[in-house]
PDB file of C-alpha atoms in Angstrom:
ATOM      1  CA  MET A  15     125.015 135.973 114.546  1.00  0.00           C
ATOM      2  CA  THR A  16     126.146 138.371 111.707  1.00  0.00           C
ATOM      3  CA  ARG A  17     127.372 141.662 112.867  1.00  0.00           C
ATOM      4  CA  ILE A  18     126.788 144.631 110.224  1.00  0.00           C
ATOM      5  CA  ALA A  19     128.077 148.192 110.037  1.00  0.00           C
ATOM      6  CA  PHE A  20     126.363 150.993 108.137  1.00  0.00           C
ATOM      7  CA  VAL A  21     128.893 153.347 106.484  1.00  0.00           C
ATOM      8  CA  PHE A  22     128.368 156.767 104.882  1.00  0.00           C
ATOM      9  CA  PRO A  23     130.389 158.556 102.282  1.00  0.00           C
ATOM     10  CA  GLY A  24     131.915 162.047 102.608  1.00  0.00           C
ATOM     11  CA  GLN A  25     132.272 164.799  99.993  1.00  0.00           C
ATOM     12  CA  GLY A  26     133.288 163.811  96.769  1.00  0.00           C
ATOM     13  CA  SER A  27     130.684 161.180  96.229  1.00  0.00           C
ATOM     14  CA  GLN A  28     128.069 163.876  95.110  1.00  0.00           C
ATOM     15  CA  VAL A  29     126.853 163.545  91.539  1.00  0.00           C
ATOM     16  CA  VAL A  30     124.085 165.390  89.752  1.00  0.00           C
ATOM     17  CA  GLY A  31     120.708 163.401  89.975  1.00  0.00           C
ATOM     18  CA  MET A  32     121.652 161.563  92.939  1.00  0.00           C
ATOM     19  CA  GLY A  33     118.678 160.537  94.945  1.00  0.00           C
ATOM     20  CA  GLN A  34     116.013 161.601  92.287  1.00  0.00           C
ATOM     21  CA  ALA A  35     114.638 158.457  91.062  1.00  0.00           C
ATOM     22  CA  LEU A  36     114.579 157.101  94.529  1.00  0.00           C
ATOM     23  CA  ALA A  37     112.502 159.861  95.694  1.00  0.00           C
ATOM     24  CA  ALA A  38     110.157 159.497  92.944  1.00  0.00           C
ATOM     25  CA  ALA A  39     109.610 155.794  94.058  1.00  0.00           C
ATOM     26  CA  SER A  40     109.886 155.934  97.797  1.00  0.00           C
ATOM     27  CA  PRO A  41     107.784 158.217 100.060  1.00  0.00           C
ATOM     28  CA  ALA A  42     110.096 157.865 102.753  1.00  0.00           C
ATOM     29  CA  ALA A  43     113.018 159.191 100.600  1.00  0.00           C
ATOM     30  CA  ALA A  44     110.856 161.992  99.270  1.00  0.00           C
ATOM     31  CA  ALA A  45     109.951 163.106 102.734  1.00  0.00           C
ATOM     32  CA  VAL A  46     113.786 163.232 103.685  1.00  0.00           C
ATOM     33  CA  PHE A  47     114.397 165.550 100.809  1.00  0.00           C
ATOM     34  CA  ALA A  48     111.513 167.495 101.577  1.00  0.00           C
ATOM     35  CA  ARG A  49     112.573 168.170 105.317  1.00  0.00           C
ATOM     36  CA  ALA A  50     116.162 169.048 104.001  1.00  0.00           C
ATOM     37  CA  ASP A  51     114.746 171.707 101.694  1.00  0.00           C
ATOM     38  CA  ASP A  52     112.504 173.096 104.540  1.00  0.00           C
ATOM     39  CA  ALA A  53     115.362 173.211 106.981  1.00  0.00           C
ATOM     40  CA  LEU A  54     117.568 175.185 104.697  1.00  0.00           C
ATOM     41  CA  GLY A  55     114.841 177.324 103.324  1.00  0.00           C
ATOM     42  CA  GLU A  56     115.743 176.528  99.750  1.00  0.00           C
ATOM     43  CA  SER A  57     115.306 173.497  97.319  1.00  0.00           C
ATOM     44  CA  LEU A  58     118.537 171.544  98.119  1.00  0.00           C
ATOM     45  CA  SER A  59     116.795 168.582  96.328  1.00  0.00           C
ATOM     46  CA  GLU A  60     116.592 170.460  93.009  1.00  0.00           C
ATOM     47  CA  LEU A  61     120.427 171.223  93.049  1.00  0.00           C
ATOM     48  CA  ALA A  62     120.923 167.652  94.020  1.00  0.00           C
ATOM     49  CA  TRP A  63     118.803 166.367  91.202  1.00  0.00           C
ATOM     50  CA  THR A  64     119.358 168.881  88.265  1.00  0.00           C
ATOM     51  CA  GLY A  65     122.577 170.836  89.092  1.00  0.00           C
ATOM     52  CA  PRO A  66     124.380 172.541  87.823  1.00  0.00           C
ATOM     53  CA  ALA A  67     127.488 170.487  88.676  1.00  0.00           C
ATOM     54  CA  ASP A  68     129.682 173.371  89.578  1.00  0.00           C
ATOM     55  CA  ALA A  69     127.267 174.628  92.128  1.00  0.00           C
ATOM     56  CA  LEU A  70     126.622 171.206  93.675  1.00  0.00           C
ATOM     57  CA  ASP A  71     130.452 170.842  93.989  1.00  0.00           C
ATOM     58  CA  ARG A  72     130.880 173.761  96.254  1.00  0.00           C
ATOM     59  CA  THR A  73     131.581 172.561  99.771  1.00  0.00           C
ATOM     60  CA  GLU A  74     128.542 174.378 101.261  1.00  0.00           C
ATOM     61  CA  ASN A  75     126.204 172.783  98.895  1.00  0.00           C
ATOM     62  CA  ALA A  76     128.031 169.163  98.448  1.00  0.00           C
ATOM     63  CA  GLN A  77     127.663 168.571 102.083  1.00  0.00           C
ATOM     64  CA  PRO A  78     124.081 169.005 103.005  1.00  0.00           C
ATOM     65  CA  ALA A  79     123.125 167.522  99.618  1.00  0.00           C
ATOM     66  CA  LEU A  80     125.217 164.276 100.278  1.00  0.00           C
ATOM     67  CA  LEU A  81     123.809 164.130 103.852  1.00  0.00           C
ATOM     68  CA  ALA A  82     120.175 164.416 102.585  1.00  0.00           C
ATOM     69  CA  THR A  83     120.756 161.797  99.776  1.00  0.00           C
ATOM     70  CA  SER A  84     122.370 159.294 102.186  1.00  0.00           C
ATOM     71  CA  ILE A  85     119.624 159.641 104.679  1.00  0.00           C
ATOM     72  CA  ALA A  86     117.032 159.102 101.958  1.00  0.00           C
ATOM     73  CA  TYR A  87     118.703 155.926 100.966  1.00  0.00           C
ATOM     74  CA  LEU A  88     118.707 154.749 104.493  1.00  0.00           C
ATOM     75  CA  GLU A  89     114.837 155.697 105.038  1.00  0.00           C
ATOM     76  CA  ALA A  90     113.804 154.018 101.760  1.00  0.00           C
ATOM     77  CA  MET A  91     115.683 150.726 102.863  1.00  0.00           C
ATOM     78  CA  ARG A  92     113.784 151.084 106.204  1.00  0.00           C
ATOM     79  CA  GLU A  93     110.497 151.567 104.256  1.00  0.00           C
ATOM     80  CA  ARG A  94     110.999 148.360 102.445  1.00  0.00           C
ATOM     81  CA  TRP A  95     112.407 146.336 105.421  1.00  0.00           C
ATOM     82  CA  GLY A  96     109.679 147.114 107.867  1.00  0.00           C
ATOM     83  CA  ALA A  97     110.005 146.115 111.393  1.00  0.00           C
ATOM     84  CA  ASP A  98     112.432 143.178 110.566  1.00  0.00           C
ATOM     85  CA  GLY A  99     115.143 145.172 109.143  1.00  0.00           C
ATOM     86  CA  PRO A 100     118.769 144.571 110.489  1.00  0.00           C
ATOM     87  CA  GLU A 101     120.219 146.546 113.328  1.00  0.00           C
ATOM     88  CA  PRO A 102     123.693 147.736 112.658  1.00  0.00           C
ATOM     89  CA  ALA A 103     126.467 146.893 115.203  1.00  0.00           C
ATOM     90  CA  PHE A 104     128.329 150.296 114.289  1.00  0.00           C
ATOM     91  CA  ALA A 105     127.717 153.552 112.137  1.00  0.00           C
ATOM     92  CA  ALA A 106     130.581 155.340 110.825  1.00  0.00           C
ATOM     93  CA  GLY A 107     131.161 158.168 108.238  1.00  0.00           C
ATOM     94  CA  HIS A 108     134.075 159.421 106.085  1.00  0.00           C
ATOM     95  CA  SER A 109     134.629 162.844 107.284  1.00  0.00           C
ATOM     96  CA  MET A 110     131.514 164.670 106.593  1.00  0.00           C
ATOM     97  CA  GLY A 111     129.793 161.283 106.508  1.00  0.00           C
ATOM     98  CA  GLN A 112     129.993 161.363 110.112  1.00  0.00           C
ATOM     99  CA  TYR A 113     126.968 163.619 110.278  1.00  0.00           C
ATOM    100  CA  SER A 114     125.037 161.196 108.153  1.00  0.00           C
ATOM    101  CA  ALA A 115     126.099 158.245 110.387  1.00  0.00           C
ATOM    102  CA  LEU A 116     124.819 160.288 113.330  1.00  0.00           C
ATOM    103  CA  VAL A 117     121.583 161.194 112.022  1.00  0.00           C
ATOM    104  CA  ALA A 118     121.138 157.167 111.157  1.00  0.00           C
ATOM    105  CA  ALA A 119     122.052 156.395 114.605  1.00  0.00           C
ATOM    106  CA  GLY A 120     119.713 158.981 116.291  1.00  0.00           C
ATOM    107  CA  GLY A 121     122.322 161.184 117.614  1.00  0.00           C
ATOM    108  CA  LEU A 122     121.324 164.207 115.616  1.00  0.00           C
ATOM    109  CA  ALA A 123     118.001 165.464 114.063  1.00  0.00           C
ATOM    110  CA  LEU A 124     118.120 165.560 110.324  1.00  0.00           C
ATOM    111  CA  GLU A 125     117.263 169.214 110.184  1.00  0.00           C
ATOM    112  CA  ASP A 126     119.943 170.074 112.725  1.00  0.00           C
ATOM    113  CA  ALA A 127     122.416 168.006 110.675  1.00  0.00           C
ATOM    114  CA  VAL A 128     121.613 169.635 107.288  1.00  0.00           C
ATOM    115  CA  ARG A 129     122.031 173.012 108.806  1.00  0.00           C
ATOM    116  CA  LEU A 130     125.148 172.060 110.505  1.00  0.00           C
ATOM    117  CA  VAL A 131     126.902 170.757 107.507  1.00  0.00           C
ATOM    118  CA  ARG A 132     125.879 173.851 105.478  1.00  0.00           C
ATOM    119  CA  GLU A 133     127.530 175.886 108.383  1.00  0.00           C
ATOM    120  CA  ARG A 134     130.473 173.495 108.315  1.00  0.00           C
ATOM    121  CA  GLY A 135     131.101 173.911 104.611  1.00  0.00           C
ATOM    122  CA  ARG A 136     130.926 177.643 104.617  1.00  0.00           C
ATOM    123  CA  ARG A 137     133.537 177.858 107.531  1.00  0.00           C
ATOM    124  CA  MET A 138     135.771 175.344 105.784  1.00  0.00           C
ATOM    125  CA  GLN A 139     135.710 177.580 102.657  1.00  0.00           C
ATOM    126  CA  ALA A 140     136.212 180.885 104.890  1.00  0.00           C
ATOM    127  CA  SER A 141     139.011 179.428 106.916  1.00  0.00           C
ATOM    128  CA  GLY A 142     140.676 178.396 103.737  1.00  0.00           C
ATOM    129  CA  SER A 143     140.472 181.875 102.120  1.00  0.00           C
ATOM    130  CA  GLY A 144     143.669 183.654 102.146  1.00  0.00           C
ATOM    131  CA  ARG A 145     145.621 180.472 103.153  1.00  0.00           C
ATOM    132  CA  ASP A 146     147.395 178.682 100.353  1.00  0.00           C
ATOM    133  CA  GLY A 147     146.132 175.398 101.204  1.00  0.00           C
ATOM    134  CA  MET A 148     146.483 172.195  99.069  1.00  0.00           C
ATOM    135  CA  MET A 149     145.578 168.488  99.108  1.00  0.00           C
ATOM    136  CA  ALA A 150     147.152 165.512  97.311  1.00  0.00           C
ATOM    137  CA  ALA A 151     146.780 161.848  97.094  1.00  0.00           C
ATOM    138  CA  ILE A 152     149.795 159.440  97.531  1.00  0.00           C
ATOM    139  CA  ILE A 153     149.579 156.138  96.314  1.00  0.00           C
ATOM    140  CA  GLY A 154     151.677 152.911  96.898  1.00  0.00           C
ATOM    141  CA  LEU A 155     153.733 154.445  99.738  1.00  0.00           C
ATOM    142  CA  ASP A 156     154.684 151.743 102.403  1.00  0.00           C
ATOM    143  CA  ASP A 157     152.685 152.762 105.550  1.00  0.00           C
ATOM    144  CA  ALA A 158     155.931 152.094 107.680  1.00  0.00           C
ATOM    145  CA  ARG A 159     157.293 155.337 105.694  1.00  0.00           C
ATOM    146  CA  LEU A 160     154.490 157.681 106.745  1.00  0.00           C
ATOM    147  CA  PRO A 161     156.265 159.033 109.811  1.00  0.00           C
ATOM    148  CA  GLU A 162     159.344 159.812 107.956  1.00  0.00           C
ATOM    149  CA  LEU A 163     157.006 161.622 105.438  1.00  0.00           C
ATOM    150  CA  VAL A 164     155.383 163.739 107.888  1.00  0.00           C
ATOM    151  CA  ASP A 165     158.714 164.647 109.621  1.00  0.00           C
ATOM    152  CA  GLU A 166     160.309 166.032 106.382  1.00  0.00           C
ATOM    153  CA  ALA A 167     157.245 167.598 104.851  1.00  0.00           C
ATOM    154  CA  SER A 168     156.484 169.406 108.063  1.00  0.00           C
ATOM    155  CA  ARG A 169     159.654 171.226 107.828  1.00  0.00           C
ATOM    156  CA  ALA A 170     158.437 173.048 104.837  1.00  0.00           C
ATOM    157  CA  GLY A 171     155.254 174.150 106.389  1.00  0.00           C
ATOM    158  CA  VAL A 172     151.993 173.060 107.911  1.00  0.00           C
ATOM    159  CA  PHE A 173     151.536 169.481 106.944  1.00  0.00           C
ATOM    160  CA  GLY A 174     149.388 166.561 108.082  1.00  0.00           C
ATOM    161  CA  ILE A 175     147.833 163.169 106.917  1.00  0.00           C
ATOM    162  CA  ALA A 176     144.208 164.083 106.117  1.00  0.00           C
ATOM    163  CA  ASN A 177     143.097 160.640 105.155  1.00  0.00           C
ATOM    164  CA  ARG A 178     144.386 156.953 105.719  1.00  0.00           C
ATOM    165  CA  ASN A 179     142.098 155.383 103.411  1.00  0.00           C
ATOM    166  CA  ALA A 180     143.526 152.042 102.792  1.00  0.00           C
ATOM    167  CA  PRO A 181     147.006 150.301 102.834  1.00  0.00           C
ATOM    168  CA  GLY A 182     149.344 152.290 100.655  1.00  0.00           C
ATOM    169  CA  GLN A 183     146.383 155.090  99.979  1.00  0.00           C
ATOM    170  CA  VAL A 184     146.759 158.372 101.870  1.00  0.00           C
ATOM    171  CA  VAL A 185     145.738 161.879 101.499  1.00  0.00           C
ATOM    172  CA  VAL A 186     147.816 164.929 102.648  1.00  0.00           C
ATOM    173  CA  SER A 187     146.710 168.293 103.438  1.00  0.00           C
ATOM    174  CA  GLY A 188     148.353 171.575 104.459  1.00  0.00           C
ATOM    175  CA  GLU A 189     150.270 174.496 103.001  1.00  0.00           C
ATOM    176  CA  ARG A 190     151.357 174.449  99.440  1.00  0.00           C
ATOM    177  CA  THR A 191     155.000 174.423 100.085  1.00  0.00           C
ATOM    178  CA  ALA A 192     154.617 171.364 102.386  1.00  0.00           C
ATOM    179  CA  ILE A 193     152.504 169.644  99.972  1.00  0.00           C
ATOM    180  CA  GLU A 194     154.638 170.141  96.992  1.00  0.00           C
ATOM    181  CA  ALA A 195     157.800 169.059  99.250  1.00  0.00           C
ATOM    182  CA  ALA A 196     155.632 165.915 100.553  1.00  0.00           C
ATOM    183  CA  LEU A 197     155.114 164.941  97.025  1.00  0.00           C
ATOM    184  CA  ASP A 198     158.816 164.992  96.136  1.00  0.00           C
ATOM    185  CA  ILE A 199     159.712 163.204  99.366  1.00  0.00           C
ATOM    186  CA  ALA A 200     157.211 160.623  98.902  1.00  0.00           C
ATOM    187  CA  LYS A 201     158.420 159.667  95.468  1.00  0.00           C
ATOM    188  CA  GLY A 202     161.714 159.467  97.116  1.00  0.00           C
ATOM    189  CA  LEU A 203     160.449 157.026  99.520  1.00  0.00           C
ATOM    190  CA  GLY A 204     158.737 154.578  96.877  1.00  0.00           C
ATOM    191  CA  ALA A 205     155.334 155.939  96.269  1.00  0.00           C
ATOM    192  CA  ARG A 206     153.950 154.890  92.978  1.00  0.00           C
ATOM    193  CA  ARG A 207     151.995 157.879  92.082  1.00  0.00           C
ATOM    194  CA  VAL A 208     151.207 161.322  93.574  1.00  0.00           C
ATOM    195  CA  ILE A 209     148.008 163.199  92.424  1.00  0.00           C
ATOM    196  CA  VAL A 210     147.267 166.763  93.273  1.00  0.00           C
ATOM    197  CA  LEU A 211     143.551 167.035  94.233  1.00  0.00           C
ATOM    198  CA  PRO A 212     141.394 169.927  92.537  1.00  0.00           C
ATOM    199  CA  VAL A 213     140.309 171.473  95.795  1.00  0.00           C
ATOM    200  CA  SER A 214     140.818 174.969  97.507  1.00  0.00           C
ATOM    201  CA  VAL A 215     140.490 174.027 101.112  1.00  0.00           C
ATOM    202  CA  ALA A 216     143.014 172.104 103.081  1.00  0.00           C
ATOM    203  CA  ALA A 217     140.522 169.875 104.952  1.00  0.00           C
ATOM    204  CA  HIS A 218     141.593 167.824 108.103  1.00  0.00           C
ATOM    205  CA  SER A 219     144.732 169.845 108.624  1.00  0.00           C
ATOM    206  CA  PRO A 220     145.333 172.675 111.389  1.00  0.00           C
ATOM    207  CA  LEU A 221     144.710 175.228 108.630  1.00  0.00           C
ATOM    208  CA  MET A 222     141.141 174.400 109.686  1.00  0.00           C
ATOM    209  CA  ALA A 223     141.703 175.656 113.230  1.00  0.00           C
ATOM    210  CA  GLU A 224     139.526 178.842 112.552  1.00  0.00           C
ATOM    211  CA  ALA A 225     136.729 176.739 111.109  1.00  0.00           C
ATOM    212  CA  ALA A 226     136.753 174.249 114.110  1.00  0.00           C
ATOM    213  CA  ALA A 227     136.674 177.078 116.526  1.00  0.00           C
ATOM    214  CA  GLY A 228     133.720 178.762 114.756  1.00  0.00           C
ATOM    215  CA  LEU A 229     131.809 175.445 114.506  1.00  0.00           C
ATOM    216  CA  ARG A 230     132.239 174.635 118.104  1.00  0.00           C
ATOM    217  CA  GLU A 231     130.113 177.690 118.953  1.00  0.00           C
ATOM    218  CA  VAL A 232     127.531 176.409 116.486  1.00  0.00           C
ATOM    219  CA  LEU A 233     127.541 172.973 117.646  1.00  0.00           C
ATOM    220  CA  GLU A 234     127.116 173.812 121.326  1.00  0.00           C
ATOM    221  CA  THR A 235     123.788 175.117 120.682  1.00  0.00           C
ATOM    222  CA  VAL A 236     122.560 171.952 119.140  1.00  0.00           C
ATOM    223  CA  PRO A 237     120.996 168.909 121.048  1.00  0.00           C
ATOM    224  CA  PHE A 238     122.944 165.664 120.497  1.00  0.00           C
ATOM    225  CA  ALA A 239     121.534 162.269 121.719  1.00  0.00           C
ATOM    226  CA  ASP A 240     123.595 159.308 122.755  1.00  0.00           C
ATOM    227  CA  PRO A 241     123.798 157.304 119.174  1.00  0.00           C
ATOM    228  CA  VAL A 242     122.534 153.754 118.984  1.00  0.00           C
ATOM    229  CA  PRO A 243     124.487 152.119 117.555  1.00  0.00           C
ATOM    230  CA  PRO A 244     127.823 153.724 118.463  1.00  0.00           C
ATOM    231  CA  LEU A 245     129.720 156.034 116.128  1.00  0.00           C
ATOM    232  CA  LEU A 246     133.326 155.169 115.290  1.00  0.00           C
ATOM    233  CA  ALA A 247     135.737 158.247 115.746  1.00  0.00           C
ATOM    234  CA  ASN A 248     137.521 159.076 112.471  1.00  0.00           C
ATOM    235  CA  ALA A 249     140.810 160.074 114.182  1.00  0.00           C
ATOM    236  CA  ASP A 250     141.399 157.088 116.326  1.00  0.00           C
ATOM    237  CA  ALA A 251     138.495 154.538 115.598  1.00  0.00           C
ATOM    238  CA  ARG A 252     136.953 154.681 119.167  1.00  0.00           C
ATOM    239  CA  PRO A 253     133.502 153.680 119.497  1.00  0.00           C
ATOM    240  CA  LEU A 254     131.606 156.982 120.544  1.00  0.00           C
ATOM    241  CA  ARG A 255     128.656 156.342 122.870  1.00  0.00           C
ATOM    242  CA  THR A 256     127.579 159.617 123.990  1.00  0.00           C
ATOM    243  CA  GLY A 257     126.128 162.633 122.475  1.00  0.00           C
ATOM    244  CA  ASP A 258     128.936 164.830 124.170  1.00  0.00           C
ATOM    245  CA  ALA A 259     131.649 162.717 122.684  1.00  0.00           C
ATOM    246  CA  CYS A 260     130.072 162.871 119.253  1.00  0.00           C
ATOM    247  CA  ARG A 261     129.816 166.513 119.328  1.00  0.00           C
ATOM    248  CA  ASP A 262     133.514 166.834 120.261  1.00  0.00           C
ATOM    249  CA  GLU A 263     134.436 164.498 117.501  1.00  0.00           C
ATOM    250  CA  LEU A 264     132.874 166.699 115.002  1.00  0.00           C
ATOM    251  CA  ILE A 265     134.831 169.505 116.125  1.00  0.00           C
ATOM    252  CA  GLU A 266     138.209 167.833 116.285  1.00  0.00           C
ATOM    253  CA  HIS A 267     138.062 165.982 112.988  1.00  0.00           C
ATOM    254  CA  LEU A 268     137.964 169.400 111.052  1.00  0.00           C
ATOM    255  CA  THR A 269     141.810 169.617 111.901  1.00  0.00           C
ATOM    256  CA  ALA A 270     142.558 165.892 112.560  1.00  0.00           C
ATOM    257  CA  GLY A 271     143.040 163.064 110.009  1.00  0.00           C
ATOM    258  CA  VAL A 272     140.243 160.299 108.960  1.00  0.00           C
ATOM    259  CA  ASP A 273     141.895 156.935 109.605  1.00  0.00           C
ATOM    260  CA  TRP A 274     139.457 154.916 107.590  1.00  0.00           C
ATOM    261  CA  LEU A 275     141.773 152.065 107.610  1.00  0.00           C
ATOM    262  CA  ALA A 276     141.855 152.017 111.482  1.00  0.00           C
ATOM    263  CA  ALA A 277     138.040 152.296 111.601  1.00  0.00           C
ATOM    264  CA  VAL A 278     137.341 149.461 109.302  1.00  0.00           C
ATOM    265  CA  ARG A 279     139.907 147.112 111.123  1.00  0.00           C
ATOM    266  CA  ALA A 280     138.472 148.140 114.416  1.00  0.00           C
ATOM    267  CA  MET A 281     134.772 147.047 113.318  1.00  0.00           C
ATOM    268  CA  GLU A 282     136.249 143.805 111.664  1.00  0.00           C
ATOM    269  CA  ASP A 283     137.907 143.161 114.971  1.00  0.00           C
ATOM    270  CA  ALA A 284     134.770 143.899 116.794  1.00  0.00           C
ATOM    271  CA  GLY A 285     133.001 141.145 114.652  1.00  0.00           C
ATOM    272  CA  VAL A 286     131.700 143.160 111.836  1.00  0.00           C
ATOM    273  CA  SER A 287     131.432 140.872 108.824  1.00  0.00           C
ATOM    274  CA  THR A 288     129.187 142.898 106.405  1.00  0.00           C
ATOM    275  CA  PHE A 289     129.724 146.638 105.527  1.00  0.00           C
ATOM    276  CA  VAL A 290     126.810 148.502 103.864  1.00  0.00           C
ATOM    277  CA  GLU A 291     127.783 151.745 102.174  1.00  0.00           C
ATOM    278  CA  ILE A 292     124.569 154.019 102.261  1.00  0.00           C
ATOM    279  CA  GLY A 293     124.593 156.948  99.982  1.00  0.00           C
ATOM    280  CA  PRO A 294     125.579 157.727  96.462  1.00  0.00           C
ATOM    281  CA  GLY A 295     128.720 155.935  94.892  1.00  0.00           C
ATOM    282  CA  ARG A 296     130.696 153.103  95.854  1.00  0.00           C
ATOM    283  CA  VAL A 297     133.836 154.632  97.200  1.00  0.00           C
ATOM    284  CA  LEU A 298     133.621 153.245 100.699  1.00  0.00           C
ATOM    285  CA  THR A 299     132.688 149.856  99.303  1.00  0.00           C
ATOM    286  CA  GLY A 300     135.944 149.708  97.263  1.00  0.00           C
ATOM    287  CA  LEU A 301     138.065 150.844 100.266  1.00  0.00           C
ATOM    288  CA  VAL A 302     136.534 148.195 102.581  1.00  0.00           C
ATOM    289  CA  LYS A 303     137.094 145.409  99.969  1.00  0.00           C
ATOM    290  CA  ARG A 304     140.829 146.415 100.206  1.00  0.00           C
ATOM    291  CA  ILE A 305     141.180 146.858 103.862  1.00  0.00           C
ATOM    292  CA  ALA A 306     138.991 143.719 104.791  1.00  0.00           C
ATOM    293  CA  PRO A 307     139.081 141.440 101.864  1.00  0.00           C
ATOM    294  CA  ASP A 308     137.217 138.748 103.859  1.00  0.00           C
ATOM    295  CA  ALA A 309     134.368 140.986 104.687  1.00  0.00           C
ATOM    296  CA  VAL A 310     131.179 141.371 102.601  1.00  0.00           C
ATOM    297  CA  ALA A 311     131.090 145.020 101.347  1.00  0.00           C
ATOM    298  CA  LEU A 312     127.726 146.300  99.665  1.00  0.00           C
ATOM    299  CA  ALA A 313     126.759 149.418  98.229  1.00  0.00           C
ATOM    300  CA  VAL A 314     122.993 150.529  98.162  1.00  0.00           C
ATOM    301  CA  ASP A 315     123.481 152.782  94.983  1.00  0.00           C
ATOM    302  CA  ASP A 316     122.467 151.275  91.799  1.00  0.00           C
ATOM    303  CA  PRO A 317     122.322 153.740  88.970  1.00  0.00           C
ATOM    304  CA  THR A 318     120.965 150.761  86.730  1.00  0.00           C
ATOM    305  CA  ALA A 319     117.936 150.117  89.126  1.00  0.00           C
ATOM    306  CA  PRO A 320     114.706 152.004  88.178  1.00  0.00           C
ATOM    307  CA  ASP A 321     114.716 153.743  91.585  1.00  0.00           C
ATOM    308  CA  GLY A 322     118.637 153.733  91.861  1.00  0.00           C
ATOM    309  CA  LEU A 323     118.367 151.529  94.832  1.00  0.00           C
ATOM    310  CA  ALA A 324     119.978 147.994  95.246  1.00  0.00           C
ATOM    311  CA  MET A 325     118.524 146.428  98.285  1.00  0.00           C
ATOM    312  CA  PRO A 326     121.180 144.284 100.017  1.00  0.00           C
ATOM    313  CA  THR A 327     120.135 140.913 101.125  1.00  0.00           C
ATOM    314  CA  LEU A 328     121.119 141.004 104.919  1.00  0.00           C
ATOM    315  CA  PRO A 329     120.211 138.594 107.647  1.00  0.00           C
ATOM    316  CA  THR A 330     117.411 139.879 109.914  1.00  0.00           C
ATOM    317  CA  HIS A 331     118.960 138.374 113.130  1.00  0.00           C
ATOM    318  CA  ALA A 332     122.122 140.692 112.791  1.00  0.00           C
ATOM    319  CA  ILE A 333     123.016 141.926 116.080  1.00  0.00           C
ATOM    320  CA  SER A 334     124.162 145.150 117.630  1.00  0.00           C
TER     321      SER A 334
END
């Protein structure tokens, strides 16, 4: 039996035009965008489809637009599969993609999720205001040197590993003083390349503590169901099987790192051999190929297709 995981991208995968051709071709996808628009009381779909890009890229817009687009892809696939579609063994999202994964697993209603990620984006932006936060990617540093990097950089200010995306690829986050120090330290430890990211929010760092506290109050008013399949935690790759555990995950991962490397390896160890990226772009597909080269990694986004959808050929006997 083949085990499949559905994985959902996070902020950064958004692009103007995402999901437009899909919604024109698929009633199920169009219905997702309509529900998202109604939930927010505005035309999120128009922003996703026509931009402008600078407005779409704002955190409070990018996150709900990405979620709606990812779920539109999922529902278009289910529409085509019918009752014979495969059931994934796990759902996992990269950062904000956890909300998409939870909707896919039945843990959150689409309308609640869209409103939550809008609020999440606003609170992240507000929490970062007045804090000189910064994020940067470090490429080619041996993972064994990460504890040394964290220890030394933390002496210069608030610092943490925001994303461990693949072997030798991490994103760091925190106060500017600490990040600038970390880039020099990383070069000295053997990193091939360092890249300052064009963001104003130090996501997945202790600088998001205020946002996490505020979001907790909001999340506690929203009903969560037990996800089927289980959700993989971002920080430690635990399978989360209850709604309460998923709610805690969404709070904690604002200040904790996303260990995508550990998540993919945990799913592979549990027998997953096929990963399907559901949403715009192919970022996670590329990361999975680096982490688990023996696995099959597929993306459903295909800009060359008339409807933008590449229907993956998956075994209908896939087990969960």
